[in-house]
XYZ file of C-alpha atoms in Angstrom:
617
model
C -165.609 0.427 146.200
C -168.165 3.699 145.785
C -171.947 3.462 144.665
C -174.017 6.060 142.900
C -177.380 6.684 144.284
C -179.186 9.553 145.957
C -177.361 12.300 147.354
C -176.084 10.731 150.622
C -174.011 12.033 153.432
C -170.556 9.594 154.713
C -171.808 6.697 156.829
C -171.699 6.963 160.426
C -169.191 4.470 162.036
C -171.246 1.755 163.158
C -171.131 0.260 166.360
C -173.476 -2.653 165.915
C -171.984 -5.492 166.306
C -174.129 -7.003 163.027
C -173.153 -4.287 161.201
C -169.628 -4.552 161.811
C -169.993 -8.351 160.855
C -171.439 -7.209 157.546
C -168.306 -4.245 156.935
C -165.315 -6.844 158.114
C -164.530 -8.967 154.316
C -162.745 -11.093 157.169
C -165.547 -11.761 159.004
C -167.610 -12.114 155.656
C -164.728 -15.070 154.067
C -164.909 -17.016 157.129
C -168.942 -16.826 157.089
C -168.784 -17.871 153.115
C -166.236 -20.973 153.849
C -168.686 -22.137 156.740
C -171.208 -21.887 154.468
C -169.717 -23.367 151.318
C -167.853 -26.149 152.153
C -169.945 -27.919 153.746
C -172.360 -27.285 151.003
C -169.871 -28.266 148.615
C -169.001 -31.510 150.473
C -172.335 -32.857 150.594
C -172.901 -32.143 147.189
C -169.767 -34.039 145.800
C -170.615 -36.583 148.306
C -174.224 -36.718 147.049
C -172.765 -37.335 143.509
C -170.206 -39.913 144.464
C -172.607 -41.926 145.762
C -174.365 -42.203 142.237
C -174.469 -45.710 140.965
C -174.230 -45.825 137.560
C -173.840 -49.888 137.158
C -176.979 -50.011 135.037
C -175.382 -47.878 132.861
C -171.884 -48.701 132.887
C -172.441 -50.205 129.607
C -172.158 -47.448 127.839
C -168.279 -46.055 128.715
C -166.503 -46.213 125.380
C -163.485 -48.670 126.105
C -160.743 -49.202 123.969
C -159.943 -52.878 123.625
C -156.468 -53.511 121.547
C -155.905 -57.038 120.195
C -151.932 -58.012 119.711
C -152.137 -61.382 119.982
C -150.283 -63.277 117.047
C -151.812 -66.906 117.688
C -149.830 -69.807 118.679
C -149.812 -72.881 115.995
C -148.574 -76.385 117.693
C -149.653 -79.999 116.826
C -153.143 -79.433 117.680
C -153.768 -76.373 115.645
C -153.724 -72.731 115.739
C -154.659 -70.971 119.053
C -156.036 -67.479 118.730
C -156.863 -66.905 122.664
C -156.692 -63.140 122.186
C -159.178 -62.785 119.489
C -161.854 -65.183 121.561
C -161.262 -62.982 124.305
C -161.991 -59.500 122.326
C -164.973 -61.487 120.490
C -166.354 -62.343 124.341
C -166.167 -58.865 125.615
C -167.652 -57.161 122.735
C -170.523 -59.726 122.694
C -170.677 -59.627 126.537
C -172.000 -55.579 126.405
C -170.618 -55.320 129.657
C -168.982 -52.190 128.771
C -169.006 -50.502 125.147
C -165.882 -52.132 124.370
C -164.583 -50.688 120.676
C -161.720 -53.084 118.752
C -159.223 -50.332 117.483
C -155.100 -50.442 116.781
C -152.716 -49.322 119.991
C -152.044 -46.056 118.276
C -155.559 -44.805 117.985
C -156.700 -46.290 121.399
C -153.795 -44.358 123.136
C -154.088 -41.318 121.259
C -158.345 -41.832 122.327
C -157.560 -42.282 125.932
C -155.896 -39.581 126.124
C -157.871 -37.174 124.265
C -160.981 -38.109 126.242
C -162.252 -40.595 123.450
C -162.001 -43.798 125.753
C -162.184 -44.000 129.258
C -159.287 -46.511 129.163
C -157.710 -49.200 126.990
C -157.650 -53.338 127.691
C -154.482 -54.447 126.177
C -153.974 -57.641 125.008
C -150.528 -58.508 124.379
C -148.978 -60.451 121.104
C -147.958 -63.364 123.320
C -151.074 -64.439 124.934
C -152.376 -67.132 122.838
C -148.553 -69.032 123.437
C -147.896 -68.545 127.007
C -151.315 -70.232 127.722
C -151.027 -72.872 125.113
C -147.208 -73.238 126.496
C -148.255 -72.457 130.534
C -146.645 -76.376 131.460
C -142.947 -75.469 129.521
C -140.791 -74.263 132.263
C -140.757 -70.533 132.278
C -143.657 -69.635 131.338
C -145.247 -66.628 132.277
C -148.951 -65.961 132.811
C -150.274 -63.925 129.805
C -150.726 -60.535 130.774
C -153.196 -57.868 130.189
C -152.498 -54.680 130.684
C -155.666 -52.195 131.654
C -154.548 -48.089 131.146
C -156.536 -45.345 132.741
C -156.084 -41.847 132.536
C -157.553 -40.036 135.676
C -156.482 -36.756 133.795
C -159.673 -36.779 131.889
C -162.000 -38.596 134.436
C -161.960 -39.389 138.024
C -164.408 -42.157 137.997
C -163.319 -43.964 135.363
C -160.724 -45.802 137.035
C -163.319 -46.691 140.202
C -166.141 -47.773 138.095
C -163.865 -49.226 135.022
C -161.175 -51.002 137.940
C -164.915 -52.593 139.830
C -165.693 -53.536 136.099
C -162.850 -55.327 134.600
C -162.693 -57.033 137.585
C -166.045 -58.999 136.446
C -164.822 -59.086 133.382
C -161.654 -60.399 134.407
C -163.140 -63.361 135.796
C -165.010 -63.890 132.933
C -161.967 -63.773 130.962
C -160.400 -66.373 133.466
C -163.083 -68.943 132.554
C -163.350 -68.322 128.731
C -159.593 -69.008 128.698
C -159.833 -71.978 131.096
C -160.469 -74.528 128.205
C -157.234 -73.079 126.247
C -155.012 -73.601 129.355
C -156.410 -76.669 131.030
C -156.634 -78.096 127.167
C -153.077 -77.685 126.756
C -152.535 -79.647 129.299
C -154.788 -82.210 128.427
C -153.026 -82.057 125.105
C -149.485 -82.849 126.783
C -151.425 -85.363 128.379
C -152.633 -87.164 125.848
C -149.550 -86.934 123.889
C -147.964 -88.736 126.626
C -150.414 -91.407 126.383
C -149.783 -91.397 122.425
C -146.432 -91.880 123.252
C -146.980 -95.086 126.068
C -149.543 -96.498 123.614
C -147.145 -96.366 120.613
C -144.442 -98.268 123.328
C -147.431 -100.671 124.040
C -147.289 -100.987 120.150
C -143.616 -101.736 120.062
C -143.643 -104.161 123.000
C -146.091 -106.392 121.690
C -144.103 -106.791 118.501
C -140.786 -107.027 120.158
C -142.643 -109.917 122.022
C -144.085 -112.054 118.845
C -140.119 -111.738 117.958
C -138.933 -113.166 121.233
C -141.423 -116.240 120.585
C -140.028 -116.273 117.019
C -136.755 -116.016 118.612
C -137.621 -118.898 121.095
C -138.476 -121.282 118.227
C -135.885 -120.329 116.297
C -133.409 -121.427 118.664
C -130.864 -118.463 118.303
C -129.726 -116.491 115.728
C -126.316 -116.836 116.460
C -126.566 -120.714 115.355
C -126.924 -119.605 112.162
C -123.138 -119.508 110.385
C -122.604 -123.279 112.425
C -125.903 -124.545 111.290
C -125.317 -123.788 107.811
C -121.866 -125.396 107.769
C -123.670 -128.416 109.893
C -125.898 -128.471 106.920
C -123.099 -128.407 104.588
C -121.398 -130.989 106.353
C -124.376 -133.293 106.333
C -125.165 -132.840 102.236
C -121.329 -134.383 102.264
C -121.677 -137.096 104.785
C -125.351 -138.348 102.980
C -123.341 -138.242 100.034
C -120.350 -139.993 101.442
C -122.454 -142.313 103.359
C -124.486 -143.158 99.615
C -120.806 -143.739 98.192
C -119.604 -146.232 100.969
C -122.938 -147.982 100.491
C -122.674 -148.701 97.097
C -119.140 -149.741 97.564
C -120.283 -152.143 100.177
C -122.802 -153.439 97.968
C -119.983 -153.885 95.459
C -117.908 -155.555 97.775
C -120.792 -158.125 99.173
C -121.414 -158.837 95.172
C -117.506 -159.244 94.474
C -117.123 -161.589 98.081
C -120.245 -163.795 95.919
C -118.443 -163.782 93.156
C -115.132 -164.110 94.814
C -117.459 -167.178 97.230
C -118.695 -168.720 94.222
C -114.907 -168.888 92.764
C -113.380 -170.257 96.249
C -116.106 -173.044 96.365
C -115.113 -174.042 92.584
C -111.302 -173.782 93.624
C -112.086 -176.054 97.054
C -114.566 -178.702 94.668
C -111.659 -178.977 92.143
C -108.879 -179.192 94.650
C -110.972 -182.258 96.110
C -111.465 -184.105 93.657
C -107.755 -183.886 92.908
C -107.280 -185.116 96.507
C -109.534 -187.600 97.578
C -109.298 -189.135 100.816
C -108.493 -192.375 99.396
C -105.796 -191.257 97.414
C -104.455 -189.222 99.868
C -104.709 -191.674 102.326
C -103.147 -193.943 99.880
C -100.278 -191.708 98.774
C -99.154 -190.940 102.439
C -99.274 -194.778 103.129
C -97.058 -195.386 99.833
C -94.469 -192.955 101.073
C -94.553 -193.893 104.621
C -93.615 -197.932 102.940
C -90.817 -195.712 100.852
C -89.323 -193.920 103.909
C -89.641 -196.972 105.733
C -86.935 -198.916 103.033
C -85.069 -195.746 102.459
C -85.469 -193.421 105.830
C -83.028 -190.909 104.387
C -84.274 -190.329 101.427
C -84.967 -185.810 100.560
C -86.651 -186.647 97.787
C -89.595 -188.824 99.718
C -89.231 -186.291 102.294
C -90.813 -183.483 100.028
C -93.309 -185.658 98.856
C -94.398 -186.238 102.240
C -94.279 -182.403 102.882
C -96.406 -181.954 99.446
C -99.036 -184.403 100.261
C -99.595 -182.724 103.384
C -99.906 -179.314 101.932
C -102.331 -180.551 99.695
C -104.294 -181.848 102.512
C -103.847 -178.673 104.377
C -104.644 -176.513 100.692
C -107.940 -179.112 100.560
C -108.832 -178.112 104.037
C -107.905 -173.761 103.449
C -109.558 -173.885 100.344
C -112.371 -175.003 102.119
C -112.504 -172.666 104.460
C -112.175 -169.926 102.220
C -115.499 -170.966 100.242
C -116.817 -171.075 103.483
C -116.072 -167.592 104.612
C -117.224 -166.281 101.440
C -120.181 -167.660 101.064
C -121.801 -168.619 104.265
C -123.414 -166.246 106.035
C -122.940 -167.267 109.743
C -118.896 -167.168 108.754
C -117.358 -164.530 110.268
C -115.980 -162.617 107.097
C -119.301 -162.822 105.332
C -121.725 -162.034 108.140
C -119.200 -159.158 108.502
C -119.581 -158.378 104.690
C -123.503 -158.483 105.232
C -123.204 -156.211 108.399
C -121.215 -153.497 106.947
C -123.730 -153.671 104.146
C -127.047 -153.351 106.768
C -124.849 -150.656 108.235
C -123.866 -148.342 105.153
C -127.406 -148.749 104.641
C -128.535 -147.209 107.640
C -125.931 -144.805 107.752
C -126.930 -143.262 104.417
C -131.033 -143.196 105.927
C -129.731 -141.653 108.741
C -127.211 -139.321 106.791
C -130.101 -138.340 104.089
C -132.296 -137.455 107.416
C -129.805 -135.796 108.985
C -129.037 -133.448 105.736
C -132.354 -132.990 105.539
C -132.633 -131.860 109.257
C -130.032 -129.774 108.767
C -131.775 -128.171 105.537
C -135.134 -127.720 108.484
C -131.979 -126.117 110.692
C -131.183 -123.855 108.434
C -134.799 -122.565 107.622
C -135.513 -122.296 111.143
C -132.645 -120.270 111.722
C -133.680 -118.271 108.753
C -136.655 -117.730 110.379
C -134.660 -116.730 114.120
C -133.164 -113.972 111.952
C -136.413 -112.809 110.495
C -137.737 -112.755 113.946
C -134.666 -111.057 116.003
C -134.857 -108.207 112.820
C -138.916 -107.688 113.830
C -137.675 -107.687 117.496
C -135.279 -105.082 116.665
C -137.493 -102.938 114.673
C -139.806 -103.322 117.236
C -137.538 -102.388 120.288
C -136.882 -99.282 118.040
C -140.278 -98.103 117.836
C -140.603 -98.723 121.531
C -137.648 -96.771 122.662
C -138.871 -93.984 119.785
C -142.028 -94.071 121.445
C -141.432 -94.243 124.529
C -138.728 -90.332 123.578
C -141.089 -89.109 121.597
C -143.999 -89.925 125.186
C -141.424 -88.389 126.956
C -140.404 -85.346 125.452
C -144.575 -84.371 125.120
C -145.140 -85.319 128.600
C -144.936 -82.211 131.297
C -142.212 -81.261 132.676
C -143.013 -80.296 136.050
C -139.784 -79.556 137.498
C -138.862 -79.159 141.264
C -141.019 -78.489 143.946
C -140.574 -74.794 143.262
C -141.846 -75.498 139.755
C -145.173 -77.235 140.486
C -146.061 -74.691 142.909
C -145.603 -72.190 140.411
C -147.332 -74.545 137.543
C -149.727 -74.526 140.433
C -150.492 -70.778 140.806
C -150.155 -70.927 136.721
C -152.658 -72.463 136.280
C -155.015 -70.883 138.950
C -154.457 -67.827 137.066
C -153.028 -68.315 133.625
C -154.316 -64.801 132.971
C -152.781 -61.682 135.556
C -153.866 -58.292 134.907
C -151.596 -55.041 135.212
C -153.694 -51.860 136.160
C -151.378 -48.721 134.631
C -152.248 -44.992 135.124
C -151.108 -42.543 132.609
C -152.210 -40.042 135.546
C -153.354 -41.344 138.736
C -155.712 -39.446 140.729
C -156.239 -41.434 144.305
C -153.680 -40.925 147.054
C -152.960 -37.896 146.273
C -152.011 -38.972 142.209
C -151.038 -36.352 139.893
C -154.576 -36.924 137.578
C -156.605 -35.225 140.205
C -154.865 -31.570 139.320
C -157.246 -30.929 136.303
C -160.121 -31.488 138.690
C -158.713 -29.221 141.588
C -158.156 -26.785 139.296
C -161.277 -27.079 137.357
C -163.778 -26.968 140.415
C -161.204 -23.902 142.168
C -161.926 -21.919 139.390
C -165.545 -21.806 139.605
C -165.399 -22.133 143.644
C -162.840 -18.892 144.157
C -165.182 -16.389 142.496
C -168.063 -17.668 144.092
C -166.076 -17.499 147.623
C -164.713 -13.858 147.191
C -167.870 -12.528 145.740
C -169.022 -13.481 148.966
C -166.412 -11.443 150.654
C -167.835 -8.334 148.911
C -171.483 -6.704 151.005
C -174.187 -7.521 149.279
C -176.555 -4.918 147.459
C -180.320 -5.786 145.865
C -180.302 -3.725 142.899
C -184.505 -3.465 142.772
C -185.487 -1.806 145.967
C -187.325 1.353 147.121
C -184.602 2.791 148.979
C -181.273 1.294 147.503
C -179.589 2.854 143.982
C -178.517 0.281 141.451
C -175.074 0.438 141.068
C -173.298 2.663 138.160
C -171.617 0.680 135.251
C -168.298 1.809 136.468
C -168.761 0.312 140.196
C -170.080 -2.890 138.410
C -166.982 -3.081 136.617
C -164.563 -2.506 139.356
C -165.953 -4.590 141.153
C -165.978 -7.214 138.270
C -162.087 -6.425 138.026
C -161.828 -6.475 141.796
C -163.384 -9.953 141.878
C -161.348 -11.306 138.685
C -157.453 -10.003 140.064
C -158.648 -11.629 143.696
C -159.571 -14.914 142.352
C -156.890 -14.856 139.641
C -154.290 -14.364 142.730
C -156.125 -16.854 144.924
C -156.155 -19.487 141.777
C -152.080 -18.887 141.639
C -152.046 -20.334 145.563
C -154.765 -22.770 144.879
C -152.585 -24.171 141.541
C -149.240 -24.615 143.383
C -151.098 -26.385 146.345
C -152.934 -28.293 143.920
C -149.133 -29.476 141.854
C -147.171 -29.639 145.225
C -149.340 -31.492 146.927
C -149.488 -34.032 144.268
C -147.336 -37.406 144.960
C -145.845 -37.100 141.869
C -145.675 -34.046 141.012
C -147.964 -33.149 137.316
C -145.747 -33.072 134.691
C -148.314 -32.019 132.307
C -147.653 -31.663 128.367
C -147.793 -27.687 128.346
C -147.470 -25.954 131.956
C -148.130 -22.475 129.698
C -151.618 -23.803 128.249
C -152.584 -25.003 131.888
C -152.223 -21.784 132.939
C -153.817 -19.962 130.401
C -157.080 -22.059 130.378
C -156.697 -22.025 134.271
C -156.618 -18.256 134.170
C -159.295 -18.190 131.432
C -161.708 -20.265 133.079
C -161.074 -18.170 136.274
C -162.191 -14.960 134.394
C -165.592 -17.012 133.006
C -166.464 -18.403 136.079
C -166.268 -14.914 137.676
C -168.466 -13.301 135.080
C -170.372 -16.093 135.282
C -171.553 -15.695 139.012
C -171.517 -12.007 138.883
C -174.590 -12.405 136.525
C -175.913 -14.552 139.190
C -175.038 -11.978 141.339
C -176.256 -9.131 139.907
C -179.486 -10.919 138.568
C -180.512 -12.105 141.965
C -178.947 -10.595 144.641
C -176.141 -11.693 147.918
C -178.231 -14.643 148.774
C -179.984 -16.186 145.735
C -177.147 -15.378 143.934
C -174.403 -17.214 146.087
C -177.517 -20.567 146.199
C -177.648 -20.252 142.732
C -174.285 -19.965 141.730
C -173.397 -23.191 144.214
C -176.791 -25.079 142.589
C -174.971 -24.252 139.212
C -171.713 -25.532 140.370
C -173.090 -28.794 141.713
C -175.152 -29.439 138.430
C -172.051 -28.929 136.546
C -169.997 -30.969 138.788
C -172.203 -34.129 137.979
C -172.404 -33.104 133.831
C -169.321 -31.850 132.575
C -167.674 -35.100 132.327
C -164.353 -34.914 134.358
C -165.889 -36.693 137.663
C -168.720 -39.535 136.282
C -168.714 -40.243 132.802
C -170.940 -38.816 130.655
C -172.622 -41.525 129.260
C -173.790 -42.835 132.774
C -175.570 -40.457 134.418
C -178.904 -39.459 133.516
C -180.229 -37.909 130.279
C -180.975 -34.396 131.456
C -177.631 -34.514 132.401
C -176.192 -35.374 129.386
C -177.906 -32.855 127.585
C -176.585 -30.186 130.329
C -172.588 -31.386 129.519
C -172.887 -29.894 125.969
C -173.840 -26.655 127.399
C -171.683 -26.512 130.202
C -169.014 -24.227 130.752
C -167.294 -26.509 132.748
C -167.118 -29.143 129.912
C -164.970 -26.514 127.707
C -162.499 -25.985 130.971
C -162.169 -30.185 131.177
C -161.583 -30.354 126.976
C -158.925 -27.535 127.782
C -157.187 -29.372 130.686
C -157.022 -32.747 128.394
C -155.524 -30.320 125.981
C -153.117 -29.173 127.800
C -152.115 -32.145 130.740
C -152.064 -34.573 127.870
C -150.648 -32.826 125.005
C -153.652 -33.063 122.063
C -155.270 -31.034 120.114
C -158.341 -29.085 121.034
C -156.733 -26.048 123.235
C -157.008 -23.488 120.965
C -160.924 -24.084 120.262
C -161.763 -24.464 123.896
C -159.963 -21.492 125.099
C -161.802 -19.445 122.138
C -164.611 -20.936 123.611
C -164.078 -19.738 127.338
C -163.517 -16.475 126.001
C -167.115 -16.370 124.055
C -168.735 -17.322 127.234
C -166.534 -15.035 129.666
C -167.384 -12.012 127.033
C -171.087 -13.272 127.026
C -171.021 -12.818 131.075
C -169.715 -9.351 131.164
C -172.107 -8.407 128.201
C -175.171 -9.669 130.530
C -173.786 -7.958 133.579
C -173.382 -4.867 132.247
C -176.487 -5.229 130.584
C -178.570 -6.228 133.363
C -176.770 -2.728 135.499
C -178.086 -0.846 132.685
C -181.392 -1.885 132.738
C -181.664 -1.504 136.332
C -180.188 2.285 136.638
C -182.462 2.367 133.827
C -185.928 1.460 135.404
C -184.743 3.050 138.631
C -184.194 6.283 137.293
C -187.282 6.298 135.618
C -189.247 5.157 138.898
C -187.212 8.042 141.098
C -187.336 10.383 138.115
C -184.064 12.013 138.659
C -180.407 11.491 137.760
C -178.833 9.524 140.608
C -175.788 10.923 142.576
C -172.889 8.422 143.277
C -173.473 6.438 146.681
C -170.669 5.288 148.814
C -170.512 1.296 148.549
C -168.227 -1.383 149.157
């Protein structure tokens, strides 16, 4: 590149070793990357090593609530919305309730740093964490390293407080449910303590009772005993009619054995037998006397039967009427002892009555003990195996797990840390080949200001270098990525790429051309490093000091980062930024130029001639 200045003859070769160092753009990179990075290091280091915990606070998070409840015997669960209500009340981070479609579409827009998920199950896999199969309830945390780099550091150290907060709100819900299943079990074992102490007032029944199975033999004992009282009540009264009939029949005998006496006295008996005996004696032969004999004797005899006969009947040591009398003692006792054994049989029959009343309540109540006793059982835990209670175990250790997910990781190498490769490169590559360019001081006694048309090839010198080195610097930046960026427009990365590029190297030239090789590169770095820790794509905005916040809205930088979000993540807000970049690219040149004019301008009027063109480089 040429100069214009005073008339000037072509510069002797120099042989000065410092001089060469200052001709050789060689020598002149490696002296600007010894001097940068390290610079550049430190700062970034310097910057990473902010603490922002006191002001953590104020990250916008997105926290989505899915949970549908659980509703069981104790109620309705809602675990998920305690959980939001907790971390919104907590202040631990600016936590914002939204739907899933707006806090996705804000996270990756920029709006949220990242989104807490809460998923529609939660509430019943805690209430249900004894069932078998149960999974801990999940919540999934998204980041988005596309938009920030620190948000995933600061927000991962974060939830992980918050996470154990969320472990303990939940603890009552978890350990509760089991403490519910526990004292449904004991629900179940105290209705069974119900049911055996009924089926044991029937076994007493049952034991006085006798048996129920007596009952069909006891009531035809009982039958059986109504007929033998009222048999034995009929064979009484018969006997009593027979010992009245034997008195009457007594009292007749007697009259018969009187009357047959005094027909045969002794005397006349006596003298009748002796008369026939004198007859017999004169006629020995003689059938007629013989039967007279024979019928005096049988009268004797009939006197002596007749007798006995009154006798039996009426006296009561005889044989036939004590036997009379007996049998009538004896019906008599058998119908007292038939009447009480009918009605013992009648007390039989309500006892048994009573035996079936009591084996029914013992049934019944062996029911409602086995029922019980399911129902205990089937709300008692199931803990399985040993495999199962070890997994109950961990369960409930951690009933809650949470899944960290990166639309665009950016540590080890993640595809999320493109944008800021890119981002920083495009500021960093002007300010490195502007350093591989001599440097001129515009406002000296013995040096002419450069012409507008040496300011602006060197401007388009500058720009075509850095836009060639930012084509190397992007596929490094892609290839080296682990996986590879598959951003939502590769054409609108490159264009803002290529745009910021061009703004950045106006930028610096202003720098540059405002204050020289040295002040220029320190300020341009100073400006890169305040930008670095403002524009939002390393800490986030709302943590870092005030002066700092009010430097993101009027940061170039910022505009790149809304452009990369654009473009890596596919929303709106491309066009506007790019417009944007071009304002502030135009804005550059318009001050450079400016700024050459006005110092051709005073030097001219200092040296009070036209200036010749100077050779430069």
């Amino acid at each position: 590149m040429t100069e214009s200045g005073p008339s000037m003859t072509a510069m002797p070769v120099l042989s000065d070793p410092k001089a060469r160092l200052q001709h050789s753009r060689v020598a002149r990179l490696i002296v600007a990357i010894l001097v940068m990075v390290p610079l550049v290091v430190s700062a970034i280091y310097m910057w990473v090593l902010w603490d922002p915990t006191k002001t953590v606070k104020d990250m916008p998070v997105a926290i989505v609530n899915q949970d549908t409840g659980f509703t069981d015997d104790s109620g309705t669960t809602e675990a998920g919305a305690k959980v939001t209500d907790n971390l919104v009340k907590s202040g631990a981070l600016n936590f914002q309730r939204v739907d899933k479609a707006n806090a996705y579409e804000g996270l990756r827009s920029g709006r949220y740093y990242f989104v807490l998920d809460i998923p529609a199950d939660f509430s019943e896999n805690l209430k249900t964490i004894t069932n078998p199969g149960t999974a801990a309830s999940l919540i999934t945390v998204t980041f988005n390293d596309n938009n920030t780099l620190k948000a995933s550091q600061i927000g991962g150290s974060a939830m992980e407080k918050i996470y154990q907060s969320v472990l303990k709100g939940i603890a009552a819900t978890t350990v509760g449910g089991l403490v519910d299943g526990v004292q449904k079990l004991g629900d179940g074992l105290r209705s069974a303590a119900d049911g055996s102490g009924q089926l044991g007032d029937g076994t007493a029944t049952l034991s006085n009772g006798v048996s129920n199975d007596l009952a069909p033999g006891v009531k035809k004992a009982r039958e059986g005993a109504a007929k033998l009282d009222e048999g034995a009540g009929t064979l009484a009264a018969g006997l009593v009619s027979l010992q009245q009939g034997t008195d009457k029949l007594g009292d007749g005998a007697t009259q018969v054995a009187d009357g047959i006496e005094r027909l045969t006295t002794m005397a006349q008996v006596n003298n009748l037998q002796a008369a026939i005996k004198q007859a017999q004696a004169l006629s020995p032969n003689n059938p007629q006397l013989a039967k007279v004999a024979e019928l005096i004797d049988g009268l004797a005899r009939l006197k002596a039967g007749s007798r006995e006969i009154a006798t039996q009947l009426t006296s009561p040591t005889a044989q036939y009427r004590s036997g009379v009398n007996k049998l009538v003692d004896g019906s008599g006792r058998l119908q007292t002892g038939a009447a009480q054994l009918s009605a013992g049989m009648v007390a039989i029959d309500e006892g048994v009555g009573k035996v079936a009343d009591g084996a029914q309540r013992l049934n019944d109540g062996a029911n409602r003990l086995n029922q019980g006793l399911s129902d205990g059982a089937k709300k008692a835990p199931d803990f399985g195996d040993e495999q199962a209670r070890a997994t109950l175990a961990q369960l409930m250790a951690t009933p809650v797990t949470k899944e960290t997910k990166h639309l665009a990781r950016a540590q080890f190498s993640g595809p999320g840390g493109a944008p800021t490769i890119l981002l920083i490169a495009s500021m960093l590559v002007p300010i490195m080949i502007l350093l591989t360019f001599r440097g001129h001081r515009f406002v000296t006694d013995d040096k002419t200001p450069r012409s507008l048309r040496a300011t602006g090839r060197r401007a388009v010198a500058v720009s075509a270098i850095s836009l060639g080195v930012m084509v190397l610097v992007g596929v490094l930046a892609f290839i080296t990525r682990d996986p590879m960026p598959e951003p939502a427009s590769l054409t609108k990365v490159i264009v803002i790429t290529a745009a910021a590029t061009l703004m950045n190297a106006a930028l610096v030239s202003v720098l540059y051309t405002l204050f020289g090789y040295v002040v220029g590169t320190l300020s341009s770095l100073a400006w890169l490093m305040l930008q670095l820790f403002s524009y939002g794509g390393i800490w986030m905005v709302e943590t870092v000091p005030a002066p700092f916040q009010w430097l993101h809205w009027i940061s170039p930088l910022t505009y790149v980062r809304n452009g990369y979000i654009a473009a890596f993540n596919g929303v709106p807000g491309f066009w506007s930024s790019l417009v944007t970049l071009i304002v502030i690219g135009l804005a550059g040149l318009a001050l450079i130029f400016g700024a050459v004019k006005f110092q051709r301008t005073r030097y001219e009027r200092i040296v009070g001639h036209e200036p010749t063109a100077l050779p430069a480089t």
